[in-house]
PDB file of C-alpha atoms in Angstrom:
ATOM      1  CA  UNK A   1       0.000   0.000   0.000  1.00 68.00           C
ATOM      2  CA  UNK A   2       1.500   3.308  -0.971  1.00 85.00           C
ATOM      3  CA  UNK A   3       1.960   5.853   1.621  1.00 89.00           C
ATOM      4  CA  UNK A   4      -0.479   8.310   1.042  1.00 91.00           C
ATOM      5  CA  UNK A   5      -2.901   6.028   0.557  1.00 91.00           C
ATOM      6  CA  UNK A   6      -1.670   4.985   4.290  1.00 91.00           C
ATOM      7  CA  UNK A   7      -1.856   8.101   5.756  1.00 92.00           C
ATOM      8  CA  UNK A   8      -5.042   8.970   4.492  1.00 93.00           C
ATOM      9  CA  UNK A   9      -6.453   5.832   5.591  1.00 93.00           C
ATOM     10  CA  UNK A  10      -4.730   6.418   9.329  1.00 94.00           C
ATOM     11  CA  UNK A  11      -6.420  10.105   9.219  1.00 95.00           C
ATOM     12  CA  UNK A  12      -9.794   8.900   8.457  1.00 95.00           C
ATOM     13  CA  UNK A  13      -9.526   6.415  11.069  1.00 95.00           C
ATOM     14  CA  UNK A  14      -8.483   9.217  13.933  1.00 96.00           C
ATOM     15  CA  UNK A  15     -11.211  10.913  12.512  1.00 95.00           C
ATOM     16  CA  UNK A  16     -14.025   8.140  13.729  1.00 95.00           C
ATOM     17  CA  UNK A  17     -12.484   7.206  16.679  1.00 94.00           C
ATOM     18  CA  UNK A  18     -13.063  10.936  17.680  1.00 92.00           C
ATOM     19  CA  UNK A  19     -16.429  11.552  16.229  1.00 93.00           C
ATOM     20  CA  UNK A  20     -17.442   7.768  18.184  1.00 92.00           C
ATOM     21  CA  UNK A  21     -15.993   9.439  21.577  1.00 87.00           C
ATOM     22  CA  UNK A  22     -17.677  12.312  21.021  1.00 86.00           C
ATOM     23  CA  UNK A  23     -20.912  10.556  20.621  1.00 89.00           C
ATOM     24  CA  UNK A  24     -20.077   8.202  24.082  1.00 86.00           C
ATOM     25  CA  UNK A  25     -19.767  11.294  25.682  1.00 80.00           C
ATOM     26  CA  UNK A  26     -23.019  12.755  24.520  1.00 83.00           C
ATOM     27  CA  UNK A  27     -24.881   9.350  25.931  1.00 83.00           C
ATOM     28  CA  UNK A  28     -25.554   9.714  29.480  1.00 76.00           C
ATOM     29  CA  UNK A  29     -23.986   7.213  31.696  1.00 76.00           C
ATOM     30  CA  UNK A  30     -25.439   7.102  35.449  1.00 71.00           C
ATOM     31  CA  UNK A  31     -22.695   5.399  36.816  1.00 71.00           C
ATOM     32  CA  UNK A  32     -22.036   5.635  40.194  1.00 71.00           C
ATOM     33  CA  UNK A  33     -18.726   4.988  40.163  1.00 76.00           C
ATOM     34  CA  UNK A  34     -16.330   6.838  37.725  1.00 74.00           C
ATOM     35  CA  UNK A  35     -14.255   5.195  35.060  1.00 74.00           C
ATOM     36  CA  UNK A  36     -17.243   3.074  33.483  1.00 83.00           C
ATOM     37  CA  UNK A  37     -17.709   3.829  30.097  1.00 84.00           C
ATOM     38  CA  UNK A  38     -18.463   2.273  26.442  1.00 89.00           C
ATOM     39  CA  UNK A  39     -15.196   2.650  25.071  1.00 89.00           C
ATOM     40  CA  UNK A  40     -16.232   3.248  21.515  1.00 92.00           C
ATOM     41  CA  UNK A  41     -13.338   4.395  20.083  1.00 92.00           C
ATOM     42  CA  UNK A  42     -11.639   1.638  21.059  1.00 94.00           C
ATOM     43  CA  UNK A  43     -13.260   0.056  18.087  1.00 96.00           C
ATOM     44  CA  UNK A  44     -11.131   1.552  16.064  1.00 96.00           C
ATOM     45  CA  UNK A  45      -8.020   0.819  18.027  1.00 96.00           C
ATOM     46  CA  UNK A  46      -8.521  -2.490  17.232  1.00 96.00           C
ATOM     47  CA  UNK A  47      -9.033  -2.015  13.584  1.00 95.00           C
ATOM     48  CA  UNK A  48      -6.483  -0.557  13.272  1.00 96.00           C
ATOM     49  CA  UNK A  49      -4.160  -3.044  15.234  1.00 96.00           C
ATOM     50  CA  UNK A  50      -5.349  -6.018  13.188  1.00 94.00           C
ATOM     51  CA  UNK A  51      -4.804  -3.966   9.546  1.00 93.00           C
ATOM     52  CA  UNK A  52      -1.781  -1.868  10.450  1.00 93.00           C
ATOM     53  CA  UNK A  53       0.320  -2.894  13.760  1.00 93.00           C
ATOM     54  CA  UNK A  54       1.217  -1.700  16.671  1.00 95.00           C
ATOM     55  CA  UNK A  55       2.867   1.958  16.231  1.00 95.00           C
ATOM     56  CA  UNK A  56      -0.165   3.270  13.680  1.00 95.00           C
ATOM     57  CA  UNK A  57      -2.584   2.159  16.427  1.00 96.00           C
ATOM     58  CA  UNK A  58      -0.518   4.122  18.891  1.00 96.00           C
ATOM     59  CA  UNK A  59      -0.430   7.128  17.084  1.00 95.00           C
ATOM     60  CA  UNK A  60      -4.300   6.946  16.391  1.00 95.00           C
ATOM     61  CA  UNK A  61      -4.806   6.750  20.058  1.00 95.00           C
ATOM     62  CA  UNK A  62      -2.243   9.417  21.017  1.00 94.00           C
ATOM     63  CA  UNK A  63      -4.140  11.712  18.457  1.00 94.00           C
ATOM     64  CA  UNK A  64      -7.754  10.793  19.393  1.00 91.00           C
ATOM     65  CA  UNK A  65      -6.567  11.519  23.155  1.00 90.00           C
ATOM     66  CA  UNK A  66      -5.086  14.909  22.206  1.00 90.00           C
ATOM     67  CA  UNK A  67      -7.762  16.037  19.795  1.00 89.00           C
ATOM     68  CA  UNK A  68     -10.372  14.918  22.047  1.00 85.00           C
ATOM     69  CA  UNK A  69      -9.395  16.770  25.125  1.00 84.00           C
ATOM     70  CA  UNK A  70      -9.540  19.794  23.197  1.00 84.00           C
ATOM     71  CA  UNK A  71     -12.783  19.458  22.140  1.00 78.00           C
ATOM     72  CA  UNK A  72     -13.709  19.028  26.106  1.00 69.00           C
ATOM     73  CA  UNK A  73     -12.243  16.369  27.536  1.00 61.00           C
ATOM     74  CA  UNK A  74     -10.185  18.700  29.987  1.00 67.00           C
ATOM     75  CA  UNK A  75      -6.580  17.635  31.147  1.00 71.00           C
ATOM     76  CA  UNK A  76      -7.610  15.527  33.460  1.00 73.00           C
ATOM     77  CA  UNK A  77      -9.408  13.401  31.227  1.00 73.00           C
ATOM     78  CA  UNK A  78      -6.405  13.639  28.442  1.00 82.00           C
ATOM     79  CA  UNK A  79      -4.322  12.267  31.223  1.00 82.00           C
ATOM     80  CA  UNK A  80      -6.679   9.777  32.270  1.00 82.00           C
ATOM     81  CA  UNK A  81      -7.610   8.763  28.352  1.00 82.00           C
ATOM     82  CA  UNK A  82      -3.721   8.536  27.568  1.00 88.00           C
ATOM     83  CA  UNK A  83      -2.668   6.379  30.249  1.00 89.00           C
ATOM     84  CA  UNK A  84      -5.811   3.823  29.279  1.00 90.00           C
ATOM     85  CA  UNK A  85      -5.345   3.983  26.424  1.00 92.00           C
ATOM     86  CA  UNK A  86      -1.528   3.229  25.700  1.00 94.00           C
ATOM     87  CA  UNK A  87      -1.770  -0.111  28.332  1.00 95.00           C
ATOM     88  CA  UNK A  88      -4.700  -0.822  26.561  1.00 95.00           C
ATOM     89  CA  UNK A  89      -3.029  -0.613  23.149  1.00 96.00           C
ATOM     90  CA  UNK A  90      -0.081  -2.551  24.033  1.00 97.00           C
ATOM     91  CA  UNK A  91      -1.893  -5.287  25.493  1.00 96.00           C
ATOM     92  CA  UNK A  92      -4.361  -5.978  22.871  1.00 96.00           C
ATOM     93  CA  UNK A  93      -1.378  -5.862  20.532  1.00 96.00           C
ATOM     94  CA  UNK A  94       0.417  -8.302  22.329  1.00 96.00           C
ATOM     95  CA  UNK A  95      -2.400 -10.572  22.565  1.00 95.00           C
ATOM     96  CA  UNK A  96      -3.244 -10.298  18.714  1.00 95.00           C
ATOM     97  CA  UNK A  97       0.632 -10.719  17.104  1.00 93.00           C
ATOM     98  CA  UNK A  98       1.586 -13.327  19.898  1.00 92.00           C
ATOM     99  CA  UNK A  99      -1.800 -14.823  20.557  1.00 87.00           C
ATOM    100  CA  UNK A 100      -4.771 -14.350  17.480  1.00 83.00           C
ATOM    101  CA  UNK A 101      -4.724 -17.902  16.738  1.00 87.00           C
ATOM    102  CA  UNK A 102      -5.941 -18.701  20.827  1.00 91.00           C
ATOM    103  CA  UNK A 103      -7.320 -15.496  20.943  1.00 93.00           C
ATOM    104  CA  UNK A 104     -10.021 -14.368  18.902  1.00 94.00           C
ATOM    105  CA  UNK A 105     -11.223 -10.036  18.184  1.00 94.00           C
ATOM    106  CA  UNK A 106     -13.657 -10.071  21.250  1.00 94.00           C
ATOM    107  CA  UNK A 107     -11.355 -11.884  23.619  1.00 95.00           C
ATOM    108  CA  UNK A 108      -8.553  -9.336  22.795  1.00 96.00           C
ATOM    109  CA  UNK A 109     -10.869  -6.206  22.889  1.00 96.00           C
ATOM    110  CA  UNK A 110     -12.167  -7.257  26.736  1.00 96.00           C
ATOM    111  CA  UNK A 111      -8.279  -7.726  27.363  1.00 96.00           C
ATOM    112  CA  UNK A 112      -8.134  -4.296  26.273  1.00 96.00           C
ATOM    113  CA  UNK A 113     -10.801  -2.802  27.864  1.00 96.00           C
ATOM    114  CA  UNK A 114      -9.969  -4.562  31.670  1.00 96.00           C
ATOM    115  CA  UNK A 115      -6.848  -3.498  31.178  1.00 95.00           C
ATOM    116  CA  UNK A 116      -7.932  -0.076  30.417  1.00 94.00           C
ATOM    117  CA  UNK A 117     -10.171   0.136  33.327  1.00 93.00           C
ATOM    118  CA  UNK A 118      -7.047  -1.538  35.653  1.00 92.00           C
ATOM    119  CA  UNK A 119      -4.578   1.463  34.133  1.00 91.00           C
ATOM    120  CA  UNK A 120      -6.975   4.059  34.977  1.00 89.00           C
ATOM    121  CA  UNK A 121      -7.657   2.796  38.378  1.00 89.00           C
ATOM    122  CA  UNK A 122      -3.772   2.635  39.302  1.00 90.00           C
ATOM    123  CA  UNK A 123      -4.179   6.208  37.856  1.00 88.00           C
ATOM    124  CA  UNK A 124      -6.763   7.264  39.974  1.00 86.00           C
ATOM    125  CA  UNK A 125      -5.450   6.259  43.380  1.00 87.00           C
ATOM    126  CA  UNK A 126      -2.194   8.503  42.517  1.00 86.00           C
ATOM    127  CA  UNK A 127      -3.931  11.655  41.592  1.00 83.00           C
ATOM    128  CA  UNK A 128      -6.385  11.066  45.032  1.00 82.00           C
ATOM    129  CA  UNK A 129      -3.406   9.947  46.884  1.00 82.00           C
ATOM    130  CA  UNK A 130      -5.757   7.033  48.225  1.00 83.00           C
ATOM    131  CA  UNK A 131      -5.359   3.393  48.027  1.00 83.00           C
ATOM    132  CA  UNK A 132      -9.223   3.156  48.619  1.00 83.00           C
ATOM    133  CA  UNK A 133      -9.893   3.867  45.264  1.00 85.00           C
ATOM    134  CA  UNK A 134      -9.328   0.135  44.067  1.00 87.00           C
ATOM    135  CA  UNK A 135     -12.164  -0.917  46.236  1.00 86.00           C
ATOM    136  CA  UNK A 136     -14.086  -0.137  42.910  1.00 87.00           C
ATOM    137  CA  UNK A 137     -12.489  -2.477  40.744  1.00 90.00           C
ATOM    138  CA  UNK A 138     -14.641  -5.074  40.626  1.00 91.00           C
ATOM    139  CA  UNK A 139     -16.930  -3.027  39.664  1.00 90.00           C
ATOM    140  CA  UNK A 140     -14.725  -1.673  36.822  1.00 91.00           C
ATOM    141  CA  UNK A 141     -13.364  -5.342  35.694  1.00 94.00           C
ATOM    142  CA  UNK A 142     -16.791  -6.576  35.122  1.00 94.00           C
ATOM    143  CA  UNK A 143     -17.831  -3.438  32.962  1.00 93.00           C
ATOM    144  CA  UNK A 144     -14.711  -4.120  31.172  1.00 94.00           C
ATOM    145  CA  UNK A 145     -15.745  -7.937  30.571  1.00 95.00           C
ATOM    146  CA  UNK A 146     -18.786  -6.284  29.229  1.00 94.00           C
ATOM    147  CA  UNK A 147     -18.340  -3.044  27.159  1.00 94.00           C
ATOM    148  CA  UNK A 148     -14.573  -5.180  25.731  1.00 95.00           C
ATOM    149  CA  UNK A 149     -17.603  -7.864  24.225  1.00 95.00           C
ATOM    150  CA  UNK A 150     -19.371  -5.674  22.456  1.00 94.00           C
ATOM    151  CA  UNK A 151     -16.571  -2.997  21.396  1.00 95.00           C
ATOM    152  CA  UNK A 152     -14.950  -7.040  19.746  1.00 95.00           C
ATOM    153  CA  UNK A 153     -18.354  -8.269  18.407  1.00 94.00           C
ATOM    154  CA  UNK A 154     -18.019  -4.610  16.709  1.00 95.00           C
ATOM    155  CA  UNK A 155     -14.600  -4.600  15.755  1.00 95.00           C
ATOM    156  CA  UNK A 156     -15.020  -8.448  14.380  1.00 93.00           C
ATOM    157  CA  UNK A 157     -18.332  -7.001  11.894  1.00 94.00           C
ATOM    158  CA  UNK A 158     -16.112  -4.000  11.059  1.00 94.00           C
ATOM    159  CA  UNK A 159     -13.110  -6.366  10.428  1.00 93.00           C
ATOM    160  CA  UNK A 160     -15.331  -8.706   7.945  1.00 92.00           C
ATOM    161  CA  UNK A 161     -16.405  -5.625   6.280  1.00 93.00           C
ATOM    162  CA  UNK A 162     -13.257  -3.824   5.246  1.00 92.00           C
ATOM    163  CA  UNK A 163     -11.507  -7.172   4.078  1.00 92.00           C
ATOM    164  CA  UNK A 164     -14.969  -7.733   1.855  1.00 92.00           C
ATOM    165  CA  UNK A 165     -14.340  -3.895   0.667  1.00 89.00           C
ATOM    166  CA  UNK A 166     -11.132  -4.404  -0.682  1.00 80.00           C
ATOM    167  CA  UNK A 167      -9.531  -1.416   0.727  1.00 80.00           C
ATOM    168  CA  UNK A 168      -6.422  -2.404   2.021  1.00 76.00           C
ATOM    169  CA  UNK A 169      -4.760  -4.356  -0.697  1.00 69.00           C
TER     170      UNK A 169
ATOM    171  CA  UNK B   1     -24.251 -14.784  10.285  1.00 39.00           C
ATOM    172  CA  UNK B   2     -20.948 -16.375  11.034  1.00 42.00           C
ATOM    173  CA  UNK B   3     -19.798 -14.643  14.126  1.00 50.00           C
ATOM    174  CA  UNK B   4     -16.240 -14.847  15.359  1.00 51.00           C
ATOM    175  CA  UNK B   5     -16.011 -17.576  17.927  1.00 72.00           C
ATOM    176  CA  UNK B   6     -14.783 -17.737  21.082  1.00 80.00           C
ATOM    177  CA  UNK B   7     -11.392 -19.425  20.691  1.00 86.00           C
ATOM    178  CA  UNK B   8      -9.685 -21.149  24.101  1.00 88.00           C
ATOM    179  CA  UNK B   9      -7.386 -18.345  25.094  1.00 90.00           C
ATOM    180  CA  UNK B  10     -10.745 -16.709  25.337  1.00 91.00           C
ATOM    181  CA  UNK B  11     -12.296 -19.109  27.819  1.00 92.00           C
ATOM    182  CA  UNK B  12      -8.602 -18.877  30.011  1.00 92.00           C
ATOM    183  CA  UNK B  13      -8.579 -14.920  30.088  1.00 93.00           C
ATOM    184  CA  UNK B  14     -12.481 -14.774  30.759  1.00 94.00           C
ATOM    185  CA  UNK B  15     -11.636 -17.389  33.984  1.00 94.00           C
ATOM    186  CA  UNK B  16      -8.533 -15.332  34.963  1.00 95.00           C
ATOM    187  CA  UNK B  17     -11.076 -11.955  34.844  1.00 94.00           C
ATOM    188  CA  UNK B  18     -13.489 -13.867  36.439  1.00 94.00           C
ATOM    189  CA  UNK B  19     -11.492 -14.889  39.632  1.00 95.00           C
ATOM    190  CA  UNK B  20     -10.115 -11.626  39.816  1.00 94.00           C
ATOM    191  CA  UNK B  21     -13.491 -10.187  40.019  1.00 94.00           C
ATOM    192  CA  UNK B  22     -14.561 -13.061  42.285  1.00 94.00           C
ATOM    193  CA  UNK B  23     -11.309 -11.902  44.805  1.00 94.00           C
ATOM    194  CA  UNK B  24     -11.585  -8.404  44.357  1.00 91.00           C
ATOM    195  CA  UNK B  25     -15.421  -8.429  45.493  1.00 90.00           C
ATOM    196  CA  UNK B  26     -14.309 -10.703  48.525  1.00 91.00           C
ATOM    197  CA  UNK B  27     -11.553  -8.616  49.818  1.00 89.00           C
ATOM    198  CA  UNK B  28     -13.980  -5.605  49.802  1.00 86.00           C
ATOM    199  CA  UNK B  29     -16.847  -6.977  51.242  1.00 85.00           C
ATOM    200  CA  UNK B  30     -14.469  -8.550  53.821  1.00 86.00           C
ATOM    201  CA  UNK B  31     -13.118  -4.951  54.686  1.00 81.00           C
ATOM    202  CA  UNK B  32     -17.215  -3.669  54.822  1.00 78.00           C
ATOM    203  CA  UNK B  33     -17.919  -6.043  57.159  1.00 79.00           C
ATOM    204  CA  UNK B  34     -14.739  -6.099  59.515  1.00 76.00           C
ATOM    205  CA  UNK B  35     -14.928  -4.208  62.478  1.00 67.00           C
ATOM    206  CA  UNK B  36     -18.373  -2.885  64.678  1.00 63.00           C
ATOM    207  CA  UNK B  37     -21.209  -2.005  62.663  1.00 62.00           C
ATOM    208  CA  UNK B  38     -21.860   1.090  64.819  1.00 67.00           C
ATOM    209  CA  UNK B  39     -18.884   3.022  64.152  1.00 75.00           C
ATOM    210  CA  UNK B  40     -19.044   4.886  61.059  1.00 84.00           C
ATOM    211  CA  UNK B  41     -16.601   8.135  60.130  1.00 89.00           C
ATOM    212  CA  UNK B  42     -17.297  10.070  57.114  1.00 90.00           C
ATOM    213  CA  UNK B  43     -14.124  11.643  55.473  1.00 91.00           C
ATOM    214  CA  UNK B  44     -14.085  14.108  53.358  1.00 92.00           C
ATOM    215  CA  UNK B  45     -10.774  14.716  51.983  1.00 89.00           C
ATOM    216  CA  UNK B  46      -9.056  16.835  48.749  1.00 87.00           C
ATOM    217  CA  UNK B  47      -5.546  14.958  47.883  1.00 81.00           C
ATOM    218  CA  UNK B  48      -4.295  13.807  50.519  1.00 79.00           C
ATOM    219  CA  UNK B  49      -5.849  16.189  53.261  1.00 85.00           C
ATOM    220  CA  UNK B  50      -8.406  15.172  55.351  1.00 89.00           C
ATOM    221  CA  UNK B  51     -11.118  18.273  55.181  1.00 89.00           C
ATOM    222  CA  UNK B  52     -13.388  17.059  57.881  1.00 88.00           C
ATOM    223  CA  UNK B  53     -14.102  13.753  59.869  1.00 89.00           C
ATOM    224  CA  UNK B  54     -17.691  13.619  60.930  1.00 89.00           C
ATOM    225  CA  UNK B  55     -18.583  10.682  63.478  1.00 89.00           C
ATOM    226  CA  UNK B  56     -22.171  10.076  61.438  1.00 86.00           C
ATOM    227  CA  UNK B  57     -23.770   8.666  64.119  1.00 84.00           C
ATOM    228  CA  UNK B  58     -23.722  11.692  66.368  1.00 85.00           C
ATOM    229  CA  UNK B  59     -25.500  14.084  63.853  1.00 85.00           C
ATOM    230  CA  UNK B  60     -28.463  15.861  65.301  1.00 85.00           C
ATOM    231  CA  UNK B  61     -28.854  18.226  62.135  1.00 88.00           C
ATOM    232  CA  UNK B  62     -28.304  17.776  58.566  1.00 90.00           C
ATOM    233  CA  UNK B  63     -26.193  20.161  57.541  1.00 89.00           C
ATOM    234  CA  UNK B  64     -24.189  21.602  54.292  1.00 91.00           C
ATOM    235  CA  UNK B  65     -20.574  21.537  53.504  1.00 91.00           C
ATOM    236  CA  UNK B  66     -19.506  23.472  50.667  1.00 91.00           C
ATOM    237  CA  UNK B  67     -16.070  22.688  48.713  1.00 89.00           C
ATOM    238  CA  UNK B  68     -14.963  24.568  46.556  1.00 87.00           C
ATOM    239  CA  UNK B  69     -11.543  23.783  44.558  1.00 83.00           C
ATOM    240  CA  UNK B  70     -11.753  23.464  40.539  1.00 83.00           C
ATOM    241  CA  UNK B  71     -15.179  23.239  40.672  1.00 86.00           C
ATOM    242  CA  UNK B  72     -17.788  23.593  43.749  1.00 90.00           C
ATOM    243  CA  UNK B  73     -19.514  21.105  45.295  1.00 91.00           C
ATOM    244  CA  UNK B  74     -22.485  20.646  47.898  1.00 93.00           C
ATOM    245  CA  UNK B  75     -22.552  17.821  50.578  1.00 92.00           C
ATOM    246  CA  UNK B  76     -25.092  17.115  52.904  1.00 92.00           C
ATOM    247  CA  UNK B  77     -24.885  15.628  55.932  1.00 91.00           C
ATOM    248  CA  UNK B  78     -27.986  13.659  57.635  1.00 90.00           C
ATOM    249  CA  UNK B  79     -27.874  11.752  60.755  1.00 88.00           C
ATOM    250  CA  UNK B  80     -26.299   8.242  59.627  1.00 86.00           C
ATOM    251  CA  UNK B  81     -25.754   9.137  56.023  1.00 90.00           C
ATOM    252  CA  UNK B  82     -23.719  11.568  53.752  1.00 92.00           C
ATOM    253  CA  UNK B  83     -23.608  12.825  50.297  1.00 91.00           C
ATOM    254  CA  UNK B  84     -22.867  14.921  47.487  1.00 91.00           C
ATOM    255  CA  UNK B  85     -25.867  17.206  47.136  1.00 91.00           C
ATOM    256  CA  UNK B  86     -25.006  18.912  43.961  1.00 90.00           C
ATOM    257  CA  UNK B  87     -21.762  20.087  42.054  1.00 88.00           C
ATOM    258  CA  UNK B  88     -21.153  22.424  39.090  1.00 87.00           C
ATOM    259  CA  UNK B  89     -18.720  19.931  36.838  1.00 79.00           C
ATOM    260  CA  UNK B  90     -19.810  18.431  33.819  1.00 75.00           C
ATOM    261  CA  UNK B  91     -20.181  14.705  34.821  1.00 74.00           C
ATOM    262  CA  UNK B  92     -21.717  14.675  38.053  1.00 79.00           C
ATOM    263  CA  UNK B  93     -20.458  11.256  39.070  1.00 81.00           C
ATOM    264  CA  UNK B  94     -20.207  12.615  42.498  1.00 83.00           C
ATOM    265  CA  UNK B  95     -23.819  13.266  42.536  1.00 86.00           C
ATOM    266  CA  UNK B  96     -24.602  10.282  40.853  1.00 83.00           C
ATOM    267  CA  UNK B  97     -23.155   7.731  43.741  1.00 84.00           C
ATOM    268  CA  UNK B  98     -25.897   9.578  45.869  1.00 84.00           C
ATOM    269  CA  UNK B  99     -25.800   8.265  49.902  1.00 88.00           C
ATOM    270  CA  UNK B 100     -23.537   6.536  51.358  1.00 88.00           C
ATOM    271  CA  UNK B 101     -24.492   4.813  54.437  1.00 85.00           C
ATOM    272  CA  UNK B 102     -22.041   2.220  54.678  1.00 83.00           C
ATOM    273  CA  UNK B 103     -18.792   1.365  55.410  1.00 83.00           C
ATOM    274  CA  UNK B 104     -16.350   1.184  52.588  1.00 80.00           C
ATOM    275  CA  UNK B 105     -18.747   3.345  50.505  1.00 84.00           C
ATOM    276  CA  UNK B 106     -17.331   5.701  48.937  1.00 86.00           C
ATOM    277  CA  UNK B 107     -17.742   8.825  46.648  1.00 88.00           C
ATOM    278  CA  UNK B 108     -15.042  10.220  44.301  1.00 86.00           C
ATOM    279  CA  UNK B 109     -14.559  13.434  41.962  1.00 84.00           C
ATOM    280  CA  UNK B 110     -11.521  12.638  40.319  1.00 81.00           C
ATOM    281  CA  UNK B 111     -11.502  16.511  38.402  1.00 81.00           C
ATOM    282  CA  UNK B 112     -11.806  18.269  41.838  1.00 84.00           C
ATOM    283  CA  UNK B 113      -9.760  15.532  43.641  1.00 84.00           C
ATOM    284  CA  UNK B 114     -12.138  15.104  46.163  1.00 88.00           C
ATOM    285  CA  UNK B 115     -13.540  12.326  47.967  1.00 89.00           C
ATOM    286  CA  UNK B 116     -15.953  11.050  50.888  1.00 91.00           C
ATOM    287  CA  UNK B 117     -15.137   7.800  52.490  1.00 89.00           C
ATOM    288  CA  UNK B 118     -16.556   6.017  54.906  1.00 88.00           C
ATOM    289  CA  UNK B 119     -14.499   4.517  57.654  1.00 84.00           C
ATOM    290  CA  UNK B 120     -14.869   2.537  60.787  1.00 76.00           C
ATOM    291  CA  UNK B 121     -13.901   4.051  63.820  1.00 66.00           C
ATOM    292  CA  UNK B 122     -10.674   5.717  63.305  1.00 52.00           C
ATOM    293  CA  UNK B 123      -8.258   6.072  66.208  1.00 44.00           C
ATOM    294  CA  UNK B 124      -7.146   9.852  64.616  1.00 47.00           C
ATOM    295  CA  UNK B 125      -9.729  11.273  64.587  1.00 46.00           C
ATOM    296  CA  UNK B 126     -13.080  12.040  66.937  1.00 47.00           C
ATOM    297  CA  UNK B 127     -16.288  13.739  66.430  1.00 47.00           C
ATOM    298  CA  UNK B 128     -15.906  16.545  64.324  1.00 49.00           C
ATOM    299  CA  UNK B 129     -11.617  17.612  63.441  1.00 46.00           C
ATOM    300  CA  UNK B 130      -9.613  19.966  61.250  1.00 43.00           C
TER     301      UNK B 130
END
């Protein structure tokens, strides 16, 4: 694939990853504990992972995170976003090049997402300088078992669909 | 429809989650339940430093507490139960938790750093401190 081609591709993909946390964050959560969330744009994290590797995903995430915050996520949630985020990326890449034949798209994507949720907790208890922060990880793994299923049943259709459309070859 | 399967490293990492979920709810209900069921202390802290302690138990009338850092927030204070009231940040998670009651509950604003926690009995601190 040529490079602009790439690029383009790589731009377009930043560009839904944003627009899908934009929409999360318009749909009203009433969680009582913080950190739970759908995780959209980690769809695209794992598209890109399976069709490009491991440093494009990162730099989609990196961008999403900073372009994101911008548009209202506030520093605190850049930080927060960023430090998911990159564990989450390297795991699920680790998982898929070492692992896709015992792993399939929905195992890896809860992988992801638990170990999302387990970053931002380990995050959390720094900034609040309290250790009884992780009393609300169960809480968080099992939303990450959840939202990870259907960001992978998502990221499986999507998968299907852009080898069918013939774009990346 | 052919949907992608569940393969076996699936079925391993969904155990592993699941014990770890299985643990994490035991240690924490262990900790609610430890100690007497009387003795509940409400702290309210930002960072590390402890705001006020209020011994729930020996509140006669509810009361507001105003915090203000980043953004403000409202807590009220009933005989037996605290929470946050109201705030003026986006996400209102704070809000959202609503009473706490218990031991081990807890309510957390990560953008304001602030938090109230419920404690047993706590040998710093009595009724009302700081």
């Amino acid at each position: 694939m040529n490079k602009t081609k790439r690029i383009v591709i790589l731009s377009l993909m930043v560009a839904q990853a944003l627009v899908l946390s934009l929409i999360e964050s318009w749909i009203p959560l009433p969680s009582p504990v913080p950190g739970v969330k759908l995780g959209l744009a980690n769809i695209i994290t794992v598209t890109v992972i399976i069709f490009y590797g491991f440093k494009d995903a990162l730099s989609v995430v990196l961008v999403r995170c900073i372009l994101s915050s911008i548009f209202g996520g506030g520093f605190t949630g850049f930080f927060f976003s960023m430090a998911g985020g990159i564990l989450s990326t390297i795991v699920m890449y680790v998982l898929y090049s070492r692992g896709s034949k015992v792993f399939s798209i929905i195992g890896i994507s809860i992988a992801g997402a638990v170990a999302h949720n387990i970053g931002q907790t380990i995050i959390a208890s720094f900034v609040m300088k309290d250790v009884a922060i992780f009393m609300i990880l169960p809480v968080l793994l099992i939303s990450g078992v959840v939202m990870g299923f259907f960001v992978g049943l998502c990221s499986s259709f999507l998968e299907r669909t852009l080898r069918n459309s013939k774009i990346f070859t | 429809m052919s949907m992608n399967m569940l393969k076996k490293g699936d079925i391993i990492l969904l155990g592993i989650i699941a014990a770890a979920i299985v643990i994490s709810f035991a240690v924490v209900s262990t900790y609610k339940r430890s100690g007497k069921d009387t003795d509940k202390v409400a702290v309210i802290k930002m960072k590390d430093e402890i705001i006020k302690s209020i011994d729930l138990s020996t509140v006669s009338q509810p009361q507001q507490i105003e915090i203000s850092g980043k953004y403000i927030q409202v807590i009220l204070v009933e005989r037996g139960r605290i929470r946050f009231l109201d705030a003026d940040c986006p996400d209102k998670i704070c809000v959202n938790t609503a009473w706490l009651s218990e031991k081990g509950d807890m309510a957390v604003c990560i953008p304001n750093s602030t938090m109230i926690k419920i404690e047993g009995q706590s040998d710093k601190v009595d009724a009302v401190t700081h």
